[in-house]
PDB file of C-alpha atoms in Angstrom:
ATOM      1  CA  UNK A  18       4.290  13.004 -18.656  1.00 85.00           C
ATOM      2  CA  UNK A  19       2.332  13.234 -15.544  1.00 90.00           C
ATOM      3  CA  UNK A  20      -0.056  10.893 -16.208  1.00 91.00           C
ATOM      4  CA  UNK A  21       2.045   8.508 -17.783  1.00 92.00           C
ATOM      5  CA  UNK A  22       3.960   8.412 -13.840  1.00 92.00           C
ATOM      6  CA  UNK A  23       0.163   8.292 -12.603  1.00 94.00           C
ATOM      7  CA  UNK A  24      -0.963   5.084 -14.606  1.00 94.00           C
ATOM      8  CA  UNK A  25       1.971   3.542 -13.515  1.00 95.00           C
ATOM      9  CA  UNK A  26       1.880   3.800  -9.760  1.00 94.00           C
ATOM     10  CA  UNK A  27      -2.195   3.201 -10.146  1.00 95.00           C
ATOM     11  CA  UNK A  28      -0.587  -0.664 -12.078  1.00 95.00           C
ATOM     12  CA  UNK A  29       2.113  -1.094  -9.355  1.00 96.00           C
ATOM     13  CA  UNK A  30      -1.038  -0.565  -6.925  1.00 95.00           C
ATOM     14  CA  UNK A  31      -3.088  -3.383  -8.188  1.00 94.00           C
ATOM     15  CA  UNK A  32      -5.735  -1.091  -9.316  1.00 93.00           C
ATOM     16  CA  UNK A  33      -7.731  -1.395 -12.477  1.00 91.00           C
ATOM     17  CA  UNK A  34      -7.236   1.113 -14.859  1.00 93.00           C
ATOM     18  CA  UNK A  35      -8.888   3.140 -17.564  1.00 92.00           C
ATOM     19  CA  UNK A  36      -6.690   4.965 -19.108  1.00 92.00           C
ATOM     20  CA  UNK A  37      -7.830   7.785 -21.790  1.00 90.00           C
ATOM     21  CA  UNK A  38      -6.481  10.427 -23.915  1.00 89.00           C
ATOM     22  CA  UNK A  39      -9.484  13.343 -24.813  1.00 90.00           C
ATOM     23  CA  UNK A  40      -8.087  13.109 -28.303  1.00 87.00           C
ATOM     24  CA  UNK A  41      -8.964   9.587 -28.625  1.00 90.00           C
ATOM     25  CA  UNK A  42     -12.383  10.204 -27.250  1.00 88.00           C
ATOM     26  CA  UNK A  43     -13.829   8.951 -23.774  1.00 91.00           C
ATOM     27  CA  UNK A  44     -17.086   6.380 -22.258  1.00 92.00           C
ATOM     28  CA  UNK A  45     -18.253   9.163 -20.108  1.00 94.00           C
ATOM     29  CA  UNK A  46     -19.784   6.236 -18.121  1.00 94.00           C
ATOM     30  CA  UNK A  47     -17.016   4.301 -17.585  1.00 94.00           C
ATOM     31  CA  UNK A  48     -15.263   7.041 -16.299  1.00 95.00           C
ATOM     32  CA  UNK A  49     -17.673   7.778 -14.444  1.00 97.00           C
ATOM     33  CA  UNK A  50     -18.382   4.256 -12.839  1.00 96.00           C
ATOM     34  CA  UNK A  51     -14.436   4.252 -11.754  1.00 94.00           C
ATOM     35  CA  UNK A  52     -14.346   3.825  -7.851  1.00 93.00           C
ATOM     36  CA  UNK A  53     -12.211   7.099  -8.023  1.00 94.00           C
ATOM     37  CA  UNK A  54     -12.202   9.440 -10.801  1.00 96.00           C
ATOM     38  CA  UNK A  55      -8.457  11.233 -11.780  1.00 95.00           C
ATOM     39  CA  UNK A  56      -8.224  14.008 -14.198  1.00 95.00           C
ATOM     40  CA  UNK A  57      -5.005  15.978 -15.259  1.00 92.00           C
ATOM     41  CA  UNK A  58      -5.020  19.350 -17.076  1.00 88.00           C
ATOM     42  CA  UNK A  59      -2.321  21.560 -17.922  1.00 84.00           C
ATOM     43  CA  UNK A  60      -2.727  25.169 -17.343  1.00 81.00           C
ATOM     44  CA  UNK A  61      -3.213  27.404 -20.125  1.00 74.00           C
ATOM     45  CA  UNK A  62      -3.245  31.521 -20.341  1.00 71.00           C
ATOM     46  CA  UNK A  63      -4.389  33.018 -17.539  1.00 71.00           C
ATOM     47  CA  UNK A  64      -4.429  29.891 -15.530  1.00 77.00           C
ATOM     48  CA  UNK A  65      -7.464  27.544 -16.443  1.00 78.00           C
ATOM     49  CA  UNK A  66      -8.364  24.311 -17.676  1.00 81.00           C
ATOM     50  CA  UNK A  67      -6.848  24.188 -21.411  1.00 83.00           C
ATOM     51  CA  UNK A  68      -9.976  23.512 -23.991  1.00 83.00           C
ATOM     52  CA  UNK A  69     -10.143  19.599 -24.410  1.00 90.00           C
ATOM     53  CA  UNK A  70     -10.380  18.867 -20.603  1.00 92.00           C
ATOM     54  CA  UNK A  71     -12.660  22.219 -19.949  1.00 92.00           C
ATOM     55  CA  UNK A  72     -15.109  20.664 -22.717  1.00 93.00           C
ATOM     56  CA  UNK A  73     -14.805  17.231 -20.754  1.00 94.00           C
ATOM     57  CA  UNK A  74     -14.821  18.487 -17.550  1.00 95.00           C
ATOM     58  CA  UNK A  75     -18.409  20.138 -18.123  1.00 95.00           C
ATOM     59  CA  UNK A  76     -19.932  17.183 -19.712  1.00 95.00           C
ATOM     60  CA  UNK A  77     -19.319  15.128 -16.295  1.00 97.00           C
ATOM     61  CA  UNK A  78     -19.463  18.036 -13.891  1.00 97.00           C
ATOM     62  CA  UNK A  79     -23.410  18.130 -13.107  1.00 97.00           C
ATOM     63  CA  UNK A  80     -22.885  14.327 -12.528  1.00 98.00           C
ATOM     64  CA  UNK A  81     -20.007  14.029  -9.838  1.00 97.00           C
ATOM     65  CA  UNK A  82     -22.027  13.891  -6.872  1.00 98.00           C
ATOM     66  CA  UNK A  83     -20.585  11.451  -4.181  1.00 97.00           C
ATOM     67  CA  UNK A  84     -17.559  10.560  -6.796  1.00 97.00           C
ATOM     68  CA  UNK A  85     -14.073  10.694  -5.987  1.00 96.00           C
ATOM     69  CA  UNK A  86     -11.806  12.303  -7.597  1.00 97.00           C
ATOM     70  CA  UNK A  87      -8.207  13.643  -7.534  1.00 95.00           C
ATOM     71  CA  UNK A  88      -6.966  16.400 -10.189  1.00 95.00           C
ATOM     72  CA  UNK A  89      -3.428  16.838 -11.306  1.00 92.00           C
ATOM     73  CA  UNK A  90      -1.941  19.507 -14.067  1.00 89.00           C
ATOM     74  CA  UNK A  91       1.850  21.131 -14.873  1.00 85.00           C
ATOM     75  CA  UNK A  92       2.006  24.732 -15.186  1.00 79.00           C
ATOM     76  CA  UNK A  93       4.621  27.007 -16.503  1.00 75.00           C
ATOM     77  CA  UNK A  94       3.947  30.264 -14.538  1.00 73.00           C
ATOM     78  CA  UNK A  95       1.462  31.554 -11.545  1.00 74.00           C
ATOM     79  CA  UNK A  96       1.032  29.452  -8.769  1.00 79.00           C
ATOM     80  CA  UNK A  97      -1.519  26.783  -9.606  1.00 81.00           C
ATOM     81  CA  UNK A  98      -4.339  28.680  -8.940  1.00 86.00           C
ATOM     82  CA  UNK A  99      -6.545  26.339 -11.908  1.00 86.00           C
ATOM     83  CA  UNK A 100      -6.125  23.672  -9.944  1.00 90.00           C
ATOM     84  CA  UNK A 101      -7.103  25.136  -6.733  1.00 92.00           C
ATOM     85  CA  UNK A 102     -10.520  26.675  -9.139  1.00 93.00           C
ATOM     86  CA  UNK A 103     -11.317  23.059 -10.028  1.00 94.00           C
ATOM     87  CA  UNK A 104     -10.544  21.612  -6.936  1.00 95.00           C
ATOM     88  CA  UNK A 105     -13.607  24.141  -5.931  1.00 96.00           C
ATOM     89  CA  UNK A 106     -15.851  23.029  -8.702  1.00 96.00           C
ATOM     90  CA  UNK A 107     -15.454  19.662  -8.393  1.00 97.00           C
ATOM     91  CA  UNK A 108     -16.537  19.837  -4.336  1.00 97.00           C
ATOM     92  CA  UNK A 109     -19.549  22.429  -5.396  1.00 97.00           C
ATOM     93  CA  UNK A 110     -20.323  19.249  -7.689  1.00 98.00           C
ATOM     94  CA  UNK A 111     -21.046  17.733  -4.565  1.00 98.00           C
ATOM     95  CA  UNK A 112     -17.382  15.620  -5.655  1.00 98.00           C
ATOM     96  CA  UNK A 113     -14.519  15.007  -3.232  1.00 96.00           C
ATOM     97  CA  UNK A 114     -11.253  15.871  -3.928  1.00 96.00           C
ATOM     98  CA  UNK A 115      -8.945  12.899  -2.368  1.00 93.00           C
ATOM     99  CA  UNK A 116      -5.975  14.922  -3.151  1.00 92.00           C
ATOM    100  CA  UNK A 117      -6.548  18.831  -1.395  1.00 88.00           C
ATOM    101  CA  UNK A 118      -5.960  21.114  -4.235  1.00 87.00           C
ATOM    102  CA  UNK A 119      -4.631  18.592  -7.074  1.00 90.00           C
ATOM    103  CA  UNK A 120      -0.584  17.857  -7.882  1.00 89.00           C
ATOM    104  CA  UNK A 121       0.765  20.262  -9.418  1.00 86.00           C
ATOM    105  CA  UNK A 122       4.161  20.019 -10.519  1.00 80.00           C
ATOM    106  CA  UNK A 123       6.099  22.547 -12.582  1.00 74.00           C
ATOM    107  CA  UNK A 124       6.959  21.400 -16.166  1.00 68.00           C
ATOM    108  CA  UNK A 125      10.441  21.496 -15.619  1.00 68.00           C
ATOM    109  CA  UNK A 126      10.110  19.755 -12.122  1.00 73.00           C
ATOM    110  CA  UNK A 127       7.903  16.744 -12.884  1.00 71.00           C
ATOM    111  CA  UNK A 128       7.962  14.157  -9.984  1.00 78.00           C
ATOM    112  CA  UNK A 129       7.521  11.259 -10.760  1.00 85.00           C
ATOM    113  CA  UNK A 130       7.306   9.950  -7.194  1.00 88.00           C
ATOM    114  CA  UNK A 131       4.833  11.945  -6.551  1.00 90.00           C
ATOM    115  CA  UNK A 132       2.761  11.169  -9.286  1.00 89.00           C
ATOM    116  CA  UNK A 133       3.313   7.613  -9.091  1.00 93.00           C
ATOM    117  CA  UNK A 134       1.731   8.187  -5.707  1.00 92.00           C
ATOM    118  CA  UNK A 135      -1.293   9.729  -6.306  1.00 90.00           C
ATOM    119  CA  UNK A 136      -1.511   6.795  -8.781  1.00 91.00           C
ATOM    120  CA  UNK A 137      -1.393   4.198  -6.127  1.00 91.00           C
ATOM    121  CA  UNK A 138      -4.643   5.834  -4.183  1.00 85.00           C
TER     122      UNK A 138
END
């Protein structure tokens, strides 16, 4: 739901969008060529990235130097530590996280306007 709202915000702002679902495969080079890379993942288990995103992120992590990245995700319990950890990893890779610690929403409280604003960056 968050990804769809982020996409809607980007399109409403006139941005060109490459929208990818990891389950359908992703062109890594196209993602890395983007002006802004927006990545999202729900928190899993002990507040870690879900497996498909962890695998994809690990594959591009060493290629992010100098890139602008935004992150988002949903959680059911905890306080969003997985996003703070992810932001730290992105910064350590030499990229800039343009939205601080990321946009996090509780599963029951998805804020469409915040998601759309992220897409409009």
